[in-house]
XYZ file of C-alpha atoms in Angstrom:
547
model
C 133.141 59.345 84.209
C 132.111 62.786 82.929
C 129.079 64.435 84.419
C 126.531 66.563 82.400
C 128.155 69.967 82.661
C 131.246 68.954 81.567
C 129.601 67.162 78.452
C 127.657 70.301 77.578
C 131.029 72.173 78.233
C 133.062 69.954 75.590
C 130.300 69.778 73.269
C 128.189 72.658 73.589
C 127.471 72.996 69.986
C 126.213 69.576 69.575
C 124.850 68.022 72.713
C 121.879 69.500 74.700
C 120.908 68.262 77.992
C 118.030 69.408 79.906
C 115.365 68.035 82.446
C 112.439 69.701 80.518
C 110.697 67.982 77.283
C 112.011 68.820 73.846
C 108.684 68.765 72.716
C 105.385 66.778 72.724
C 102.817 64.709 70.657
C 100.120 67.209 71.246
C 102.304 70.115 69.529
C 101.619 68.209 65.883
C 98.917 66.565 64.149
C 98.977 63.392 62.360
C 101.379 60.673 62.596
C 98.664 58.553 64.630
C 100.194 55.073 63.850
C 103.810 56.263 64.835
C 102.767 57.761 67.992
C 100.878 54.459 68.944
C 103.591 52.446 68.090
C 106.170 54.619 70.120
C 103.682 54.599 73.120
C 103.514 50.924 72.935
C 106.936 50.193 72.517
C 108.781 53.200 74.573
C 106.585 55.377 76.483
C 104.611 52.817 78.421
C 107.763 50.177 79.324
C 109.379 53.668 80.533
C 107.403 53.258 83.545
C 108.663 49.672 84.631
C 111.638 49.351 87.145
C 113.101 46.894 84.810
C 113.295 45.898 80.937
C 112.486 49.504 79.474
C 113.254 49.604 75.799
C 116.716 50.681 75.172
C 117.252 51.510 71.454
C 114.702 52.839 68.846
C 115.633 53.743 65.351
C 113.191 56.005 63.623
C 113.517 55.275 59.938
C 112.588 57.464 56.790
C 113.157 57.337 53.193
C 112.858 61.343 52.510
C 114.139 64.443 53.961
C 110.442 65.355 54.789
C 109.789 62.204 56.924
C 109.442 63.790 60.422
C 111.730 61.360 62.423
C 113.043 63.944 64.602
C 109.894 65.622 65.433
C 108.474 62.251 66.490
C 111.751 61.662 68.610
C 111.433 64.945 70.306
C 107.699 64.339 70.748
C 108.398 61.319 72.518
C 110.256 63.190 75.393
C 107.022 65.124 76.293
C 105.251 61.824 76.911
C 107.471 60.857 79.646
C 107.841 61.338 83.576
C 109.073 64.613 85.116
C 111.965 62.501 86.680
C 113.705 62.059 83.299
C 116.869 63.672 81.769
C 116.878 64.260 78.038
C 120.026 64.431 76.094
C 119.912 65.220 72.193
C 123.125 64.605 70.223
C 122.484 66.238 66.637
C 126.230 66.199 65.452
C 129.538 64.020 65.448
C 132.474 64.894 67.042
C 135.552 62.538 66.778
C 135.361 59.043 65.325
C 132.365 56.953 66.325
C 132.586 55.667 69.959
C 136.280 56.613 70.037
C 138.373 58.597 72.578
C 136.732 62.242 72.988
C 133.671 61.318 70.986
C 130.456 62.916 72.413
C 128.192 60.007 71.315
C 130.137 57.671 73.964
C 130.527 60.578 76.392
C 126.893 61.197 76.046
C 125.910 57.437 76.594
C 128.026 57.443 80.016
C 126.540 60.466 81.268
C 123.098 59.377 80.673
C 123.872 56.433 82.398
C 124.670 58.468 85.350
C 121.346 60.201 85.604
C 118.843 57.422 84.853
C 116.018 57.360 83.692
C 117.398 59.110 80.696
C 116.358 59.276 77.000
C 119.171 59.984 74.376
C 118.181 61.441 70.817
C 120.963 60.523 68.407
C 119.755 62.501 64.977
C 122.920 62.386 63.605
C 123.699 58.730 62.610
C 123.157 59.714 58.722
C 126.549 61.796 59.345
C 128.762 58.613 59.454
C 129.793 55.575 57.263
C 129.084 52.615 59.564
C 131.363 49.689 59.901
C 131.273 46.395 61.519
C 133.665 47.986 64.107
C 131.170 50.758 64.810
C 128.249 48.608 65.004
C 129.897 46.566 67.354
C 131.069 49.455 69.663
C 127.266 50.590 69.708
C 125.759 47.179 70.355
C 127.966 46.731 73.185
C 127.003 50.033 75.028
C 123.287 49.050 74.315
C 123.808 45.524 75.703
C 125.609 46.996 78.993
C 122.502 49.266 79.537
C 120.375 46.113 79.186
C 122.453 43.551 81.478
C 122.283 46.275 84.283
C 118.677 47.236 84.014
C 119.608 50.775 83.668
C 116.485 52.890 82.757
C 118.020 54.474 79.739
C 116.435 54.770 76.099
C 118.112 55.571 72.957
C 116.148 56.889 70.130
C 118.035 57.317 66.830
C 116.949 58.760 63.653
C 118.123 58.016 60.148
C 117.317 57.993 56.362
C 117.422 54.802 54.761
C 119.335 55.595 51.707
C 121.989 57.159 53.595
C 122.821 54.323 56.424
C 121.675 51.061 56.498
C 121.367 50.324 60.056
C 118.437 47.856 59.593
C 120.368 45.125 58.723
C 121.960 45.075 62.194
C 118.625 44.018 63.817
C 120.524 42.952 67.198
C 121.635 46.992 67.769
C 117.788 48.101 67.643
C 115.057 46.391 69.557
C 112.557 48.664 67.949
C 112.563 49.825 64.171
C 109.773 52.065 62.970
C 109.248 53.442 59.441
C 108.102 56.574 59.168
C 106.345 58.012 56.118
C 106.193 61.279 54.787
C 103.836 63.754 56.590
C 100.228 63.310 55.695
C 97.398 65.879 55.490
C 97.024 66.487 59.172
C 100.623 67.140 59.911
C 100.820 69.393 56.804
C 97.850 71.272 57.780
C 98.942 71.739 61.195
C 102.292 73.193 59.830
C 100.245 76.401 58.833
C 99.255 76.732 62.631
C 102.979 76.041 63.511
C 104.204 78.929 61.418
C 101.463 81.182 62.666
C 102.367 80.625 66.354
C 106.062 81.378 65.345
C 104.997 84.533 63.729
C 103.035 85.360 66.672
C 105.642 84.770 69.015
C 108.008 87.059 66.846
C 105.045 89.691 67.761
C 104.526 90.594 63.965
C 101.088 89.366 63.967
C 98.241 89.095 66.315
C 97.271 85.378 68.094
C 95.864 83.244 64.929
C 94.935 79.810 65.240
C 92.783 77.902 62.548
C 90.639 75.222 63.979
C 90.054 71.860 62.377
C 87.090 73.131 60.071
C 89.029 76.098 58.749
C 92.258 73.989 57.945
C 90.023 71.422 56.203
C 88.828 74.347 53.850
C 92.091 75.238 52.947
C 92.991 74.097 49.466
C 96.710 72.852 50.135
C 96.452 70.547 47.251
C 99.919 69.004 47.055
C 102.304 71.479 48.581
C 105.176 70.377 50.489
C 106.252 71.564 53.979
C 108.373 74.351 52.603
C 105.893 75.661 50.360
C 103.267 75.496 53.307
C 105.998 77.603 55.302
C 106.375 79.774 52.517
C 102.435 80.380 52.138
C 102.675 81.630 55.733
C 105.587 83.999 55.214
C 103.989 85.585 52.174
C 100.624 86.306 53.884
C 102.225 87.954 57.087
C 104.364 90.235 54.461
C 101.486 91.213 52.628
C 99.191 91.808 55.768
C 101.931 93.735 57.218
C 102.318 95.584 54.049
C 98.683 96.279 53.419
C 97.470 96.990 57.103
C 97.793 99.944 59.165
C 97.778 97.518 62.300
C 101.036 97.169 64.048
C 100.433 93.617 64.455
C 97.674 92.708 61.747
C 95.216 89.594 62.148
C 95.484 86.725 59.668
C 92.215 85.129 58.612
C 91.934 81.823 56.433
C 90.892 84.112 53.354
C 94.417 85.643 53.514
C 96.096 82.178 53.460
C 94.078 80.948 50.674
C 95.179 83.897 48.542
C 98.752 82.985 49.342
C 98.184 79.263 48.688
C 96.550 80.262 45.284
C 99.940 82.186 44.425
C 102.121 79.407 45.361
C 100.025 76.965 43.621
C 100.089 79.011 40.326
C 103.912 79.429 40.707
C 104.202 75.827 41.427
C 102.334 75.068 38.111
C 104.814 77.132 36.013
C 107.628 75.376 37.679
C 106.555 71.837 37.450
C 110.449 70.859 37.524
C 113.606 71.941 39.140
C 114.222 72.294 42.868
C 114.784 75.043 45.344
C 118.228 75.408 46.574
C 117.560 75.618 50.255
C 115.404 72.851 51.636
C 113.644 73.172 54.998
C 116.185 71.447 56.936
C 119.725 71.113 55.528
C 120.764 73.004 52.123
C 123.576 70.061 51.894
C 120.565 67.746 50.666
C 120.064 69.968 47.464
C 120.781 67.676 44.341
C 120.356 69.418 41.175
C 118.860 67.820 38.210
C 118.313 68.219 34.426
C 114.988 69.602 33.729
C 112.299 67.759 31.545
C 110.969 70.935 30.170
C 111.828 71.265 26.394
C 111.297 74.223 23.967
C 108.623 72.317 22.574
C 106.449 72.371 25.930
C 106.155 76.330 25.508
C 103.750 77.802 23.461
C 104.760 80.740 21.423
C 107.823 82.992 22.193
C 109.288 81.479 18.736
C 111.556 84.549 18.530
C 112.761 84.423 21.924
C 113.554 80.777 22.152
C 115.663 81.481 18.750
C 117.107 84.219 20.529
C 118.350 82.007 23.474
C 119.602 79.177 21.346
C 121.846 81.708 19.513
C 123.022 83.294 22.873
C 123.380 79.969 24.906
C 122.938 76.783 22.959
C 125.220 77.447 20.103
C 128.060 79.001 21.916
C 128.192 75.900 24.036
C 128.277 73.795 20.805
C 131.244 75.790 19.422
C 132.774 76.137 22.674
C 136.405 75.613 21.693
C 135.792 78.473 18.989
C 134.034 80.866 21.462
C 137.286 80.267 23.974
C 139.967 80.559 21.442
C 138.621 83.823 20.654
C 138.814 84.618 24.459
C 135.145 84.818 25.190
C 133.352 82.793 28.040
C 130.266 80.687 26.927
C 128.899 81.144 30.475
C 127.791 84.783 29.916
C 125.060 86.118 31.808
C 121.385 85.624 30.111
C 118.834 88.186 31.670
C 115.234 87.597 30.895
C 112.965 90.172 31.564
C 109.197 91.342 31.181
C 105.957 90.971 32.744
C 105.079 88.055 35.339
C 103.476 84.766 34.054
C 104.814 84.542 30.386
C 107.362 81.686 30.764
C 110.974 83.312 32.054
C 111.193 80.150 34.322
C 110.426 77.663 31.592
C 112.801 78.748 29.129
C 115.541 78.593 31.489
C 114.693 75.221 32.229
C 114.260 74.603 28.451
C 117.865 75.932 28.109
C 119.217 73.559 30.851
C 117.423 70.520 29.115
C 118.231 71.479 25.384
C 122.047 71.506 27.127
C 121.703 68.664 29.554
C 122.912 70.792 32.168
C 122.028 70.587 35.831
C 119.484 73.260 37.051
C 119.861 75.136 40.038
C 117.349 77.610 40.673
C 116.504 79.949 43.477
C 114.183 82.989 43.921
C 115.911 86.109 45.081
C 113.878 86.289 48.209
C 114.863 83.194 49.415
C 118.213 84.356 49.927
C 117.117 86.999 52.254
C 117.965 85.973 55.884
C 117.820 88.340 59.115
C 121.083 86.757 60.313
C 124.323 88.748 59.456
C 126.386 86.774 56.806
C 123.612 83.869 56.362
C 122.557 85.392 52.913
C 126.102 85.954 51.753
C 127.124 82.102 52.516
C 123.710 80.732 50.713
C 124.769 82.588 47.743
C 128.561 81.462 47.861
C 127.167 77.775 48.598
C 124.795 78.360 45.560
C 128.110 79.030 43.007
C 129.810 76.194 44.757
C 127.429 73.616 44.062
C 127.081 74.805 40.461
C 130.946 74.233 40.220
C 130.502 70.815 41.870
C 127.988 69.805 39.363
C 129.214 71.048 36.078
C 127.816 71.491 33.448
C 125.331 73.266 35.119
C 122.637 76.547 34.973
C 122.115 78.773 37.919
C 118.865 80.645 37.440
C 117.822 83.609 39.845
C 114.249 84.037 39.966
C 112.949 87.617 40.886
C 116.521 88.983 40.561
C 115.524 92.484 41.342
C 115.048 91.376 45.066
C 118.566 89.945 44.985
C 120.555 92.533 42.948
C 118.373 96.304 43.619
C 120.131 99.031 42.733
C 122.506 100.585 45.704
C 122.233 103.977 44.542
C 118.435 103.653 46.229
C 117.853 103.562 50.083
C 118.756 99.863 50.334
C 119.576 98.055 53.612
C 123.494 97.445 54.207
C 123.112 93.813 54.052
C 121.368 94.024 50.601
C 124.497 96.012 49.630
C 126.538 93.254 50.941
C 124.696 90.857 49.176
C 125.173 92.499 45.721
C 128.828 92.712 46.575
C 128.851 89.113 47.183
C 127.258 88.404 43.830
C 129.528 90.650 41.808
C 132.654 88.668 43.805
C 131.084 85.083 42.561
C 130.603 86.649 39.191
C 133.969 88.002 38.578
C 135.852 85.447 41.328
C 139.231 83.983 41.080
C 137.457 80.297 40.525
C 136.022 80.766 37.283
C 132.600 79.866 36.176
C 133.542 77.114 33.990
C 130.477 75.434 32.255
C 128.317 77.310 34.379
C 125.766 79.324 32.666
C 124.016 82.140 35.081
C 120.599 83.271 33.944
C 118.209 85.559 35.945
C 114.553 86.630 35.255
C 112.957 90.143 36.469
C 109.941 92.055 36.054
C 111.735 95.231 37.164
C 115.061 95.337 34.800
C 115.178 99.146 35.830
C 115.875 98.330 39.445
C 118.755 96.360 38.936
C 122.526 97.808 40.313
C 124.113 98.889 37.233
C 127.107 97.023 38.277
C 125.529 93.820 38.129
C 124.175 94.075 34.484
C 127.182 95.567 32.915
C 128.871 94.008 30.325
C 131.207 91.168 30.878
C 128.463 89.905 33.923
C 125.195 90.073 32.047
C 125.532 90.297 28.279
C 122.509 89.464 26.874
C 118.925 90.938 27.637
C 115.973 89.223 26.312
C 112.429 90.691 26.448
C 109.537 87.984 27.190
C 106.679 90.107 26.225
C 102.876 89.191 27.230
C 101.949 86.573 24.347
C 99.894 87.838 21.521
C 96.593 86.225 20.422
C 98.038 83.727 18.130
C 100.851 82.901 21.082
C 97.733 82.704 23.498
C 96.401 80.089 21.329
C 99.750 78.146 20.922
C 100.141 78.079 24.726
C 96.266 76.662 25.104
C 97.060 73.922 22.493
C 100.151 73.216 24.446
C 97.917 72.710 27.921
C 95.200 70.951 26.270
C 97.126 68.395 24.745
C 97.117 65.937 27.370
C 93.528 66.830 28.676
C 90.321 64.614 28.118
C 88.490 67.303 26.132
C 85.330 67.251 24.355
C 85.337 68.035 20.431
C 84.490 71.500 20.803
C 87.390 72.371 23.162
C 90.208 73.468 20.335
C 92.295 75.845 19.879
C 90.394 77.407 17.319
C 87.580 77.919 19.503
C 89.673 79.366 22.190
C 91.068 81.787 19.438
C 87.450 83.229 18.909
C 87.264 84.061 22.565
C 90.007 86.921 21.680
C 91.244 87.145 25.297
C 94.154 89.451 24.508
C 95.084 90.134 28.521
C 95.913 86.650 29.549
C 99.476 85.620 30.544
C 100.972 82.182 29.782
C 100.517 81.389 33.653
C 96.807 82.378 33.335
C 96.375 80.109 30.320
C 97.951 77.419 32.372
C 95.622 78.116 35.353
C 92.631 78.259 33.279
C 93.335 74.525 31.889
C 94.332 73.412 35.314
C 91.040 74.979 36.888
C 88.563 73.335 33.723
C 90.013 69.980 34.632
C 88.927 70.493 38.422
C 85.611 71.517 37.246
C 85.657 68.654 34.762
C 86.159 66.139 37.764
C 83.748 67.732 39.812
C 81.070 67.326 37.379
C 81.795 63.958 36.758
C 82.259 62.750 40.392
C 79.146 64.427 41.401
C 77.339 62.579 38.483
C 76.143 65.982 36.385
C 78.499 64.679 33.693
C 78.394 60.996 32.112
C 82.118 61.121 31.235
C 85.127 62.980 32.572
C 85.965 65.513 29.795
C 86.528 69.301 29.932
C 84.141 70.890 27.893
C 83.808 74.546 26.854
C 81.537 75.232 29.749
C 83.959 74.122 32.197
C 86.687 76.358 30.448
C 84.227 79.198 30.466
C 83.666 78.729 34.112
C 87.771 78.319 34.685
C 87.750 81.865 32.913
C 85.230 83.515 35.122
C 86.695 82.359 38.379
C 90.204 83.585 36.968
C 88.489 87.153 36.089
C 86.819 87.186 39.779
C 90.041 86.161 41.653
C 91.830 88.843 39.655
C 89.224 91.524 40.551
C 89.443 90.494 44.128
C 93.153 90.797 44.129
C 92.752 94.366 42.567
C 90.248 95.440 45.173
C 92.192 94.335 47.908
C 95.297 96.299 46.896
C 93.141 99.319 46.250
C 91.145 99.112 49.598
C 92.893 97.132 52.206
């Protein structure tokens, strides 16, 4: 029988063995009911000499469900005499010769009391033989009254383990994280930045966390909030390790929420845990959902949708229908929505990624992610790849750019011109800084079509306002004609969207507090939303000038 050292030596990239816990329940907020169930079914029985709980399944129906977090937290609640094993990927056949799961189970039995985390069951297609082998191992542990507990995690859409009830003594369904866990994520990310030595020690208390308006931001978006907060503070502060306050975080939350409003559909390529989980979808945004930009919409139809419609003619003439389309102009005026409308019009899958999301500190990781993006697009044809903030991905190499950015540009060029053609793949990009792009990237044959997306005219602002109030409960006075009379010439499309959203929030507040008899958006609500927008813009300009 193999000892622990040989298990780690043979499976060093998939098995971890240690005497210290992997985590504890105190390290994360929320999941009170699931913690209680684990206490009753695993942690309390672990103190018995016999009849400990042998097998537990934590089952989630979404990638955001924190099954692994709960499994690791369980280890911190057990006694110091425990040995902990973590198997996070398969080697060999399930329960077959040389398999790391069976080998780990045997090693754990020699080091009881022990707890094994199996967070890799989703990787395998289970059949009756595999269930039977796993069941025999568990039954053997039970019959010998060994203090060995196996905690498994799985997503119920990937593997159906619940139909084999005799395998697991305890099955706990784990929901998506609630407010306490999501708010606690902000502190977790702040602690990570502190450990990295880039900010001063910062921890938000319960009151500060509750006052932050995180709305429906996902875990990944909350991590992005802290990342952007840290980046901005380090850029604007003279301190080597700047401090972070709740107001700094709220500013970043507002920015991410505004971006999310503009990008109501589509997905980011690289999720928080596993990029392989990404599944591109056809966006729901149509050209009719976008106010104004009549000329730009027509130009996109001529450059993209018509060549696809007449693809045989274009291909016979030797021209690609997957030419690069570059949308450029001031922020907040619909570049992302136009890209989604193109994918919707063609019924193409849509893959969207922001340039900064590809920037990874480890050598070669950014290039690998970029190659994976193009490979995913080829596997899901017909498809549209959309790069937002393209200037971050493809900056001019004539400037003083880091070497790793040069490598990223070279990888992009290789994918655009690669040996594996981009058949039925359209590449689109958006930037506010077209003059900062690398010349090689935007030459003919790579990006052939440049379409400027300008700030909306007064008439277009009215059209955009009409689109956004179409589904809002409004009083008779809130009309496009009334909005036109305000003559707010400096608003972007994103500004108008934010105003309509904020006006609805004010209407809900008035109705909820009893100051309004009906839940309707009034002219006063819209005016208050405009005033709030002006105030926030003024604060932003002030902070940029004086921080």
